[in-house]
Coordinates of C-alpha atoms and ligand atoms in Angstrom, one line a residue:
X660 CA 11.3 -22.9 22.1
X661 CA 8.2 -24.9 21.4
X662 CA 5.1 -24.9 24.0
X663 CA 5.4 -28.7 23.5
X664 CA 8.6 -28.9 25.6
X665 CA 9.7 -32.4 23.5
X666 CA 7.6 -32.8 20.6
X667 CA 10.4 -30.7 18.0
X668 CA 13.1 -32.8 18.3
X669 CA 11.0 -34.8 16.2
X670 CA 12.1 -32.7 13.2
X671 CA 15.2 -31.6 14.2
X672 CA 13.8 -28.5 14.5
X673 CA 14.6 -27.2 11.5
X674 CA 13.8 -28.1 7.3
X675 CA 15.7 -31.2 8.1
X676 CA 13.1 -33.8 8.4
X677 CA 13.7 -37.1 10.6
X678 CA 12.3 -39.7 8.8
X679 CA 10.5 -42.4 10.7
X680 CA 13.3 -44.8 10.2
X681 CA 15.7 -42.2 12.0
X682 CA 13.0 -41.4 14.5
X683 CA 12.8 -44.9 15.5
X684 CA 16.3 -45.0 16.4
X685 CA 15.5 -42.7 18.9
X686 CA 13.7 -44.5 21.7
X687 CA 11.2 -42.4 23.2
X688 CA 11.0 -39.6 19.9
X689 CA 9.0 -41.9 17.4
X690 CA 5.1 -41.5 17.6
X691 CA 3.3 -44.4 18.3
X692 CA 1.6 -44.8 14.8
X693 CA 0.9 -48.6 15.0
X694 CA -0.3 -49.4 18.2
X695 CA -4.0 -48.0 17.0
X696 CA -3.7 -46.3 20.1
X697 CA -2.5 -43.1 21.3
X698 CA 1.0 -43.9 23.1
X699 CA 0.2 -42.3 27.3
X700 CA -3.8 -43.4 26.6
X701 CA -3.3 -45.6 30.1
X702 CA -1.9 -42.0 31.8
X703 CA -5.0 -40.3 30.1
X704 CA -7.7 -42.2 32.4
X705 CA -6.1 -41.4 35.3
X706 CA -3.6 -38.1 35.0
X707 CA -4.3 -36.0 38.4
X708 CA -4.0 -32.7 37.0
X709 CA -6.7 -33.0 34.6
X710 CA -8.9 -29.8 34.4
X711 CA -12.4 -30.7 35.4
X712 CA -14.0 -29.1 32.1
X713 CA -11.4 -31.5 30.2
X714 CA -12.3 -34.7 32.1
X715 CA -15.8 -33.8 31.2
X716 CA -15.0 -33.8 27.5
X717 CA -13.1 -36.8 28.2
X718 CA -16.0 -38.9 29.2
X719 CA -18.2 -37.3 26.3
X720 CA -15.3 -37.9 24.0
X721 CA -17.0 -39.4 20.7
X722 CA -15.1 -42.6 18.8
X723 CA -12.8 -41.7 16.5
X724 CA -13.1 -43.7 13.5
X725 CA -10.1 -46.5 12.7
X726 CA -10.3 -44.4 9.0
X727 CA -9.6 -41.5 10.4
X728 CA -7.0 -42.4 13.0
X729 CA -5.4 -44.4 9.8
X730 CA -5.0 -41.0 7.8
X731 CA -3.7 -39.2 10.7
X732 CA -0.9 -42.2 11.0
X733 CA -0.3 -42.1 7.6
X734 CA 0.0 -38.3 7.2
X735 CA 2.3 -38.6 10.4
X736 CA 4.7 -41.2 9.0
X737 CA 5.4 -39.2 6.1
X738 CA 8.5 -38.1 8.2
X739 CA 7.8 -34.4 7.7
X740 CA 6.1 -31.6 9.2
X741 CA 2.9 -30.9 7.0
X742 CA 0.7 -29.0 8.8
X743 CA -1.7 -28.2 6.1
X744 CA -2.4 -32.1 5.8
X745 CA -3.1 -32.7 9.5
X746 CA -5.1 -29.8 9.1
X747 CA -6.9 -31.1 6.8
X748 CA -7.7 -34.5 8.1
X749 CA -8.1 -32.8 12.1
X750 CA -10.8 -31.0 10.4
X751 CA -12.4 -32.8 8.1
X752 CA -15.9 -33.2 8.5
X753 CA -15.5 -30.5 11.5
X754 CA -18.0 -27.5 11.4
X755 CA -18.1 -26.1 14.4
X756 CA -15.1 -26.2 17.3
X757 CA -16.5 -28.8 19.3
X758 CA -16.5 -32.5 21.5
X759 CA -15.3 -34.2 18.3
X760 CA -12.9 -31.6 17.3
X761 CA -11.3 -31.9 21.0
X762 CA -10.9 -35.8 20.3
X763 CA -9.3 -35.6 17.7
X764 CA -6.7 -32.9 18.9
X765 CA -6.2 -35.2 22.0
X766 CA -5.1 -37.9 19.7
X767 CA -2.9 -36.3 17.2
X768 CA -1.0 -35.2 20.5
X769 CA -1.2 -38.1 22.6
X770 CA 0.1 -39.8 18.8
X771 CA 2.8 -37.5 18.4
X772 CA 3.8 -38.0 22.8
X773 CA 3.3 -34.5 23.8
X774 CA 3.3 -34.5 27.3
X775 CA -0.3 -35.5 28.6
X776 CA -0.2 -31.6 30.8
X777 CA 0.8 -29.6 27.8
X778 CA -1.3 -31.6 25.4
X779 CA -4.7 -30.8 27.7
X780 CA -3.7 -27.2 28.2
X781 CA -3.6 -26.5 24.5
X782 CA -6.9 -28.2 24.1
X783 CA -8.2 -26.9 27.0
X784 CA -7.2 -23.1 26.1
X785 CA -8.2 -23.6 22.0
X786 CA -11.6 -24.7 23.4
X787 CA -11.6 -21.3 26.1
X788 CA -11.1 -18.9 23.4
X789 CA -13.5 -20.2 20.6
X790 CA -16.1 -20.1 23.1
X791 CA -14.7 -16.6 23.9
X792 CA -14.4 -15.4 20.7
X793 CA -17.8 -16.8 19.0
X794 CA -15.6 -18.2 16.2
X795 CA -17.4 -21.2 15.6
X796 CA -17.1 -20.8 11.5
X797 CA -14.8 -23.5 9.9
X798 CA -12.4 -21.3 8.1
X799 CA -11.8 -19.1 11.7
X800 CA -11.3 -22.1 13.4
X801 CA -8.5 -23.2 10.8
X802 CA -6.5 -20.8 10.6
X803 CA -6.4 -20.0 14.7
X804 CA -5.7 -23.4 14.5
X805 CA -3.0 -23.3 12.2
X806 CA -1.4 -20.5 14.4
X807 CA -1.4 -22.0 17.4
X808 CA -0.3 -25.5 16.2
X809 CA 2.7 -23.8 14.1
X810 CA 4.3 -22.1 17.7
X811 CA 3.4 -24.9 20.0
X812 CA 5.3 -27.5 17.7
X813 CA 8.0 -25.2 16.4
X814 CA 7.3 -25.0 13.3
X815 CA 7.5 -21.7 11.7
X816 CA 10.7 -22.5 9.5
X817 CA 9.4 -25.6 8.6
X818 CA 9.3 -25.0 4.6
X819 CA 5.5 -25.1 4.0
X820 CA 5.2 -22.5 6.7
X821 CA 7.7 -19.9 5.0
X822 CA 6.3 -20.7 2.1
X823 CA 2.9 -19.4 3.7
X824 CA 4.4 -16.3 5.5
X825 CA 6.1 -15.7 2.1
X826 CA 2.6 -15.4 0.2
X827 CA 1.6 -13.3 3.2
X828 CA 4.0 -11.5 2.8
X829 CA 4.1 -10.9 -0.7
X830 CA 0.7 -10.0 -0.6
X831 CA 1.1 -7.3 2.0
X832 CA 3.8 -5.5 -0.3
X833 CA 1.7 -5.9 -3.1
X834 CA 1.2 -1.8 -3.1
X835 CA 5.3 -1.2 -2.5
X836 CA 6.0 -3.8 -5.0
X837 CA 3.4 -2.3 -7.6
X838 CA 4.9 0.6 -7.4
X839 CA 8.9 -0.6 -7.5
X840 CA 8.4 -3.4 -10.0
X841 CA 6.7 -1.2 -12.7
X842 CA 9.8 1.4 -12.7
X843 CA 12.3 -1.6 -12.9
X844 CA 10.8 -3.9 -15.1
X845 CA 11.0 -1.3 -17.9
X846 CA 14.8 -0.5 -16.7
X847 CA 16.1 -4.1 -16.7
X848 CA 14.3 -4.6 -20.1
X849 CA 16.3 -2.0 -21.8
X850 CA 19.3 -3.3 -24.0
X851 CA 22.1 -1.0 -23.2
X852 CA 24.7 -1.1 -20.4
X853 CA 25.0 0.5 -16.8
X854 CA 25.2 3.8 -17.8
X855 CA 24.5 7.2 -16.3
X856 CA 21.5 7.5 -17.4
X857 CA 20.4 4.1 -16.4
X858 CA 21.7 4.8 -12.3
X859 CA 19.9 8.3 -12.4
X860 CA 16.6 6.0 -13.6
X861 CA 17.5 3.7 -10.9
X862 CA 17.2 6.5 -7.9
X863 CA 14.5 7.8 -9.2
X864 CA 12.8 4.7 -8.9
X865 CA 13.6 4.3 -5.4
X866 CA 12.7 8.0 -4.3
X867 CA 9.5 6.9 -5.7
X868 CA 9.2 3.4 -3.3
X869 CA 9.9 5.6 -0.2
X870 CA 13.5 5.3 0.4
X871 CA 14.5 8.5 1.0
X872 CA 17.6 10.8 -0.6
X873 CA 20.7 9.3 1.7
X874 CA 19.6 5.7 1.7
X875 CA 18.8 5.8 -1.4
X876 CA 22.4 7.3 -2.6
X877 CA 24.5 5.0 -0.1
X878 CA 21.9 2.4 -1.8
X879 CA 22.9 3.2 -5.5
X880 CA 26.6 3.1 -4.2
X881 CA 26.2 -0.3 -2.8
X882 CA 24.9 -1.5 -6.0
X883 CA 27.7 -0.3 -8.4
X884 CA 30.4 -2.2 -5.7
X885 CA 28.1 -5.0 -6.6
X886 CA 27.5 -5.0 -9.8
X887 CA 31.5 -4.4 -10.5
X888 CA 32.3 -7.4 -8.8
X889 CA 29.5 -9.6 -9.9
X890 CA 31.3 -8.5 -13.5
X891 CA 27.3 -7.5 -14.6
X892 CA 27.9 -5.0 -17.2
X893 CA 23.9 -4.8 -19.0
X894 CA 20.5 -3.4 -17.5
X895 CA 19.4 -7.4 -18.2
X896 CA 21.6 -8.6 -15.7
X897 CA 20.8 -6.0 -13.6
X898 CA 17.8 -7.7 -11.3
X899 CA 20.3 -10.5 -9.8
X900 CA 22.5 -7.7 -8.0
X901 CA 19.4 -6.1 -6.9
X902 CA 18.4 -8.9 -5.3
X903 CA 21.5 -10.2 -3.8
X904 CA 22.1 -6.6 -2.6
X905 CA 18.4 -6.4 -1.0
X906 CA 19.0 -9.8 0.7
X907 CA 22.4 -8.7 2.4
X908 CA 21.3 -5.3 3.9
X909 CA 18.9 -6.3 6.4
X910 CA 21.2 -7.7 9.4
X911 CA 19.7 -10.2 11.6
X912 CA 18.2 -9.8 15.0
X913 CA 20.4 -10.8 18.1
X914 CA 19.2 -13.5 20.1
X915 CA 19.2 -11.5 23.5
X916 CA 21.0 -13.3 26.4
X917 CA 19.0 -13.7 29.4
X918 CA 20.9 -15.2 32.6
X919 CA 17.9 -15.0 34.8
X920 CA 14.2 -14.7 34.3
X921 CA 12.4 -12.6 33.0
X922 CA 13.0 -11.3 29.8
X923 CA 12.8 -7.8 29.9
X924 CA 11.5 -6.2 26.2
X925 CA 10.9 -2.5 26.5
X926 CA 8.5 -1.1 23.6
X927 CA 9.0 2.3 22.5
X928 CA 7.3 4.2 19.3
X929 CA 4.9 7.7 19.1
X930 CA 1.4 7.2 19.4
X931 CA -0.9 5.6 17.2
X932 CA 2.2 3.0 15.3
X933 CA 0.5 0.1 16.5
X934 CA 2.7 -0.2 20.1
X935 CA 0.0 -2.0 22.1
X936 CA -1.6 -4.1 19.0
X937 CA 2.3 -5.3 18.7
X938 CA 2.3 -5.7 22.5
X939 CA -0.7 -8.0 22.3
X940 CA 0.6 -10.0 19.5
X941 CA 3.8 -10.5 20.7
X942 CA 2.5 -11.9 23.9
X943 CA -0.5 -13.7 22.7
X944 CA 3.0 -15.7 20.1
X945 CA 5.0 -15.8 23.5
X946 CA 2.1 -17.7 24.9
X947 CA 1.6 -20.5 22.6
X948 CA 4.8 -21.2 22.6
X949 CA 4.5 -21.7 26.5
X950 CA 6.0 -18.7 28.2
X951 CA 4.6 -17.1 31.1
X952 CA 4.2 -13.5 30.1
X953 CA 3.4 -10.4 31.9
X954 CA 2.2 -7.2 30.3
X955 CA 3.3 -4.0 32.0
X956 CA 1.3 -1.0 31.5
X957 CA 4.2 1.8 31.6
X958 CA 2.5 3.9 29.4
X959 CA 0.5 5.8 32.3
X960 CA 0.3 8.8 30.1
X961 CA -3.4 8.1 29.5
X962 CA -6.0 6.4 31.2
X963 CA -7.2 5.0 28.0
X964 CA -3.7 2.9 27.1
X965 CA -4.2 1.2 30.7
X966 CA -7.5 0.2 29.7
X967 CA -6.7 -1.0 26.7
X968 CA -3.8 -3.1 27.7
X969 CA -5.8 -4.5 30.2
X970 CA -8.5 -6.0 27.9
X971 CA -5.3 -7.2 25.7
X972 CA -3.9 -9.2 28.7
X973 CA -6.9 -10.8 29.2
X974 CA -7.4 -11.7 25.8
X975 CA -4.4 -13.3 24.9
X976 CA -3.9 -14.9 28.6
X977 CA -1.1 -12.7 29.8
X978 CA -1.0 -11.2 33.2
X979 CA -0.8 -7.7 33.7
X980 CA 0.7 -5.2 35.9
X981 CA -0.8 -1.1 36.0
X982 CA -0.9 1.8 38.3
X983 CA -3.0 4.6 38.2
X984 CA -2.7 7.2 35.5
X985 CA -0.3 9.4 35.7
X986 CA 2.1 7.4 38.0
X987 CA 5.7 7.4 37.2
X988 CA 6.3 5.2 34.6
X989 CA 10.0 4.1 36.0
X990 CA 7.9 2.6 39.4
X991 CA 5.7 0.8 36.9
X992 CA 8.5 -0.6 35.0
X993 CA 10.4 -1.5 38.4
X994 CA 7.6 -3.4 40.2
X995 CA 6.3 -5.0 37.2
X996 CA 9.5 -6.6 36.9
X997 CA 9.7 -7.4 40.9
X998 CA 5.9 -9.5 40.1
X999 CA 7.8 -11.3 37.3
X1000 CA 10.6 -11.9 39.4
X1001 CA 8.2 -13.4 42.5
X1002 CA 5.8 -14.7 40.4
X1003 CA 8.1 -16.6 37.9
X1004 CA 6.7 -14.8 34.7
X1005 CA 9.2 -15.3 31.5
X1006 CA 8.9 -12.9 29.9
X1007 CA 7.6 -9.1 30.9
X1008 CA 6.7 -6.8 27.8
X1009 CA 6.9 -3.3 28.3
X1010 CA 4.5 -0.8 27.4
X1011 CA 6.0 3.4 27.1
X1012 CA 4.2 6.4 26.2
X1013 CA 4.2 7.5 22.7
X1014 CA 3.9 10.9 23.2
X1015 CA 4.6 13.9 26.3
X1016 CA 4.2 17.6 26.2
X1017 CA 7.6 17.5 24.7
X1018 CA 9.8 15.4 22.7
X1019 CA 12.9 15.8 25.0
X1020 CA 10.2 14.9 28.3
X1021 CA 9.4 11.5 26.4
X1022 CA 12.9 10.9 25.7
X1023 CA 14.3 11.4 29.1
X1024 CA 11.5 9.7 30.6
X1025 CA 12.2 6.5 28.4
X1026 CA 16.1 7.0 29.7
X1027 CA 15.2 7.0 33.5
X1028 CA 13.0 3.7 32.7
X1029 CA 15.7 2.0 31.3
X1030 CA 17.9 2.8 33.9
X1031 CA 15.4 1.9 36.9
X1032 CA 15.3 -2.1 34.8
X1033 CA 19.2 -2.1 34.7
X1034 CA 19.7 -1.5 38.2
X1035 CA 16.8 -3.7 39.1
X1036 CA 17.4 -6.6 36.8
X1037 CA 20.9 -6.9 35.6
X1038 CA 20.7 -7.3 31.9
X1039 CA 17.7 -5.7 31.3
X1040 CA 16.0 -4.6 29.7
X1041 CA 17.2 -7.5 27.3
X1042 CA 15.4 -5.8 24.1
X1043 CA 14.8 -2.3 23.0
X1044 CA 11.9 -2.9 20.2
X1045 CA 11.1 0.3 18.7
X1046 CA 7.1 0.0 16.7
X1047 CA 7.2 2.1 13.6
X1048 CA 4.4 2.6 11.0
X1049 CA 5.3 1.6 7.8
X1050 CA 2.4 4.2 5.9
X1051 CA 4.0 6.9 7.5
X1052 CA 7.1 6.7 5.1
X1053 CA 9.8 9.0 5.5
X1054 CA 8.8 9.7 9.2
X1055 CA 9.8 6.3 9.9
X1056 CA 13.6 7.4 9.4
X1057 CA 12.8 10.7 11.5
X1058 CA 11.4 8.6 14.4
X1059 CA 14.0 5.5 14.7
X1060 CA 17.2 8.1 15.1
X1061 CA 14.9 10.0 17.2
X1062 CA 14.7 7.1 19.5
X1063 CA 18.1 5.6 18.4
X1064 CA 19.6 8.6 19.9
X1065 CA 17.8 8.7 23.0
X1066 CA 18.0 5.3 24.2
X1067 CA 19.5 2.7 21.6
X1068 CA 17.2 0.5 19.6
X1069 CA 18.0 -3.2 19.5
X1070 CA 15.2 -4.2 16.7
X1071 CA 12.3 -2.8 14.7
X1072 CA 8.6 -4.2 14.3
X1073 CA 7.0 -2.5 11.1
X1074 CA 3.6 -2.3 11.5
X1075 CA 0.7 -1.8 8.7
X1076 CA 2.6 -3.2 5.9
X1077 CA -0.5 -4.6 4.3
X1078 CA -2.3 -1.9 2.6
X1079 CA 1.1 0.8 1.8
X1080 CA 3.2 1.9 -1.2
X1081 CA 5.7 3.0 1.2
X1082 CA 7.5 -0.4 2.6
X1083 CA 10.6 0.9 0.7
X1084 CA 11.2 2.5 3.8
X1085 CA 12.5 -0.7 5.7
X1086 CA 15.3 -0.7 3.1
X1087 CA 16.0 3.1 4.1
X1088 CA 15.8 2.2 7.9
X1089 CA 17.9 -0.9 7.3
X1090 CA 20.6 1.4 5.3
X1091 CA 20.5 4.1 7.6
X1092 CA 20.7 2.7 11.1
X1093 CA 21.8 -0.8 10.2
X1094 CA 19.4 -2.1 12.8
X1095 CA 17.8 -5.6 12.3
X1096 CA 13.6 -5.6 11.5
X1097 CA 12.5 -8.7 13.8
X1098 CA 8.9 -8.5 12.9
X1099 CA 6.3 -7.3 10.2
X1100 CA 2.4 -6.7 10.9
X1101 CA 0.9 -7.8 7.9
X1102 CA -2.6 -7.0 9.5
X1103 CA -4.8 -6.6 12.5
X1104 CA -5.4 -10.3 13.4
X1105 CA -3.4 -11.9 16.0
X1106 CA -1.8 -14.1 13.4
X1107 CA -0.7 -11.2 11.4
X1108 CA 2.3 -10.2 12.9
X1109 CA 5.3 -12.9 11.8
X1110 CA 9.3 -12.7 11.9
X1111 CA 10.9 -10.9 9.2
X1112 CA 13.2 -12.4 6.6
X1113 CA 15.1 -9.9 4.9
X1114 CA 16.1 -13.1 2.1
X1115 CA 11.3 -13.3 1.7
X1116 CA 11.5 -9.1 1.5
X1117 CA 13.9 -9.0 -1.2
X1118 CA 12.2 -11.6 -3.3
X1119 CA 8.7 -10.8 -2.6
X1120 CA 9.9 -6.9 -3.3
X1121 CA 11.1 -8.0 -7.4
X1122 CA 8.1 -10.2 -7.6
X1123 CA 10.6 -13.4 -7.6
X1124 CA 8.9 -17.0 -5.9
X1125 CA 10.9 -18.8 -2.7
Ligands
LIG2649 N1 -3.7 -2.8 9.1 C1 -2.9 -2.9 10.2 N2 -3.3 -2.2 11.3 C2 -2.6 -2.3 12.4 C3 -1.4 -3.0 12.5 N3 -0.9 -2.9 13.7 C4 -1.7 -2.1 14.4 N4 -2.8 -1.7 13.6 C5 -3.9 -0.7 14.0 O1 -3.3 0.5 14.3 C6 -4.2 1.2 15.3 C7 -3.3 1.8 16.4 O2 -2.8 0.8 17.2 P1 -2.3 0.9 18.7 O3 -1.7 -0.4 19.1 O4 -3.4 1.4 19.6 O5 -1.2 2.0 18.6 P2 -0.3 2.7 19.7 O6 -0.8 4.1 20.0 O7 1.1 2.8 19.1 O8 -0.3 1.8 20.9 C8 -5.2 0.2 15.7 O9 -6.4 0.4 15.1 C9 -4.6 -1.1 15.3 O10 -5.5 -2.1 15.0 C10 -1.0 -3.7 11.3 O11 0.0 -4.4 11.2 N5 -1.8 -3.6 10.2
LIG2650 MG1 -0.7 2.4 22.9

């Protein structure tokens, strides 16, 4: 779903690029690139709904130069989504998030017809949290940018975004991959065959990565199934049926059904994994791509987790629901999703506690929530999302069957992948519990959480390119 309710159709919303010529068959889809003029200008002057702080801008709006509105056009008509190009000529020039800035954005929209309403609610917002944020410093300002533009035109598996996520990426296993590639680089440089010796090397290397004892022997099996009927018989060969084994063993997130609004997407994890950071991030990338989302502070546990949430809401422009400390959770998680329901939210993201005066307390208290949202909202909660730590290793395993058990995990965000040895461990959960990794924190920024692709793991992991 993109924020700009039309605008991906323009790429077919996926690698598959229209060209103009195709566009143009399309009455209504192709951007008005000749006309010198943004296509809706006329609705511009006069469109009702205008904010007042926009229609100020508006009148203070400075010329945009025919040269620049000719690069735009030209980057445009290339028929593909480049975002770094636009980027480039959007802020050229451009140091400090601005009136000219603003201009500019207001064409490239009203140039590629996003609705005039959506178009000046993008604006509008970008402008709101630079001035909320202080960012006023050019490279900031890029790559908040970036992010925004990328979910509110659908453009995340564009291929110049993967390729970006994939350098991310890449870089935030640069630890787990130092620490794997060494080991296998001098086993697949060896001369000799598959032999004992070589598959005892072989687990050795991936107790090292983090992988843990049973994954790693239900790992070492999978790969000698491989490897027999691949017909690779040498340690040369051996790195293309690690990688096609790596590639097939994470299984992909389900795309939840949801037959009435809202979503319901109940976070569990123990303290300190990064549960309300994820909570944030999630909503803040549910947001720019236009939902209405609503925060719901269930873990009542601690004052301090209220708090925080609350200052997260506001930040990322999701509402929030809390009750005092120490209410009962299931109550917050039952009217939270009665405001959704009333108030015509999309999307309500669930905060739990992380930690009780026992383990069995927490888990029957997680149980009774997600019975209160089934009987309330049938369907719900649509998502379990269980936040695990990716530093802490082995404990990851310990905690997902921990919460597996209890109340059935649908997907797995792995947080504070940047800076660990240990991301072997999402092999080991992906072995052990066969459950789907949807997203990866790569760090603290807003921008740093992004979807997992097992295919990007795998080749990032061996030190391959995309
Ligand atoms: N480097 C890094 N830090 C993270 C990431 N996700 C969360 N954190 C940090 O982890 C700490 C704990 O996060 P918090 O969301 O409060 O954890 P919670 O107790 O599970 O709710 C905070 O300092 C976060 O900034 C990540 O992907 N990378
Ligand atoms: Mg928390």
């Amino acid at each position: 779903m993109a924020f700009f309710s039309t605008i991906k159709k323009l790429w077919g919303g996926d690698t598959a690029a229209a060209t103009p010529a195709e566009a143009q068959a399309q009455p209504g889809l192709q951007p008005d690139l000749q006309a010198g003029q943004p296509a809706g200008q006329e609705v511009d002057e006069q469109a009702p709904t205008q904010p007042e702080a926009a229609a100020t801008n508006e009148a203070q709006a400075p010329e945009l130069s025919q040269a620049w509105r000719d690069a735009l056009a030209t980057s445009l008509s290339a028929g593909r989504a480049k975002i770094s190009q636009w980027l480039g000529i959007l802020l050229t020039d451009i140091d400090s998030a601005g009136p000219e800035l603003w201009a500019r954005l207001r064409f490239l929209f009203a140039t590629l017809s996003v609705p005039e309403a959506e178009a000046e609610a993008f604006v509008n917002e970008f402008e709101a949290w630079a001035w909320a944020m202080r960012l006023q410093k050019p490279e900031d300002i890029r790559s908040e940018l970036r992010y925004r533009l990328i979910l509110a035109l659908d453009l995340e598996q564009e291929q110049e975004e993967r390729t970006n996520i994939f350098k991310k990426f890449a870089q935030g296993l640069a630890q787990t991959k130092a620490r794997f590639a060494t080991g296998l680089g001098a086993l697949f440089g060896r001369s000799g065959g598959l032999d004992d010796a070589f598959w005892e090397e072989l687990e050795e290397i991936f107790i090292m990565a983090d992988m843990g004892s049973e994954a790693t022997q239900k790992l070492i099996g999978n790969l000698k199934k491989r490897a027999s009927s691949m017909a690779v018989t040498e340690a040369a060969r051996f790195r293309e049926v690690l990688s096609a084994e790596l590639e097939a063993i994470f299984p992909l997130p389900k795309k939840p059904k949801v037959a009435a609004a809202p979503e319901v997407v109940m976070m569990v994890g123990v303290n300190g994994v990064g549960k309300t950071t994820t909570i944030a991030k999630l909503a803040y990338r549910a947001r720019l791509q236009g939902r209405k989302v609503l925060i719901a502070a269930g873990d009542t546990f601690r004052a301090a987790a209220i708090g925080q949430l609350e200052i997260w809401a506001a930040r990322v422009g999701a509402g929030i629901f809390s009750k005092a400390e120490g209410s009962d959770p299931a109550a917050v998680a039952f009217e939270a999703v009665d405001m959704a329901q009333r108030e015509g939210f999309d999307l309500v993201l669930l905060d739990t506690a992380g930690r009780l005066h026992t383990q069995v307390n927490l888990m029957e208290e997680l149980r009774k929530i997600k019975r209160v949202l089934e009987k309330k909202h049938p369907g719900a909660p649509h998502r379990i999302v269980l936040v695990i730590d990716a530093t802490t290793g082995q404990n990851a395993l310990s905690q997902t069957k921990l919460f597996h058990e209890a109340v059935g995990v649908d997907e797995i965000v792995l947080t504070k992948l940047d800076g660990t040895a240990k991301g072997g461990v999402m092999v080991s959960v992906a072995i052990t519990h066969r459950l789907p990794i949807s997203f990866v924190g790569l760090g603290e920024k807003m921008e740093d959480l992004r979807p997992f692709v097992g295919e990007d793991f795998a080749k990032a992991l061996l030190g391959q390119s995309r």
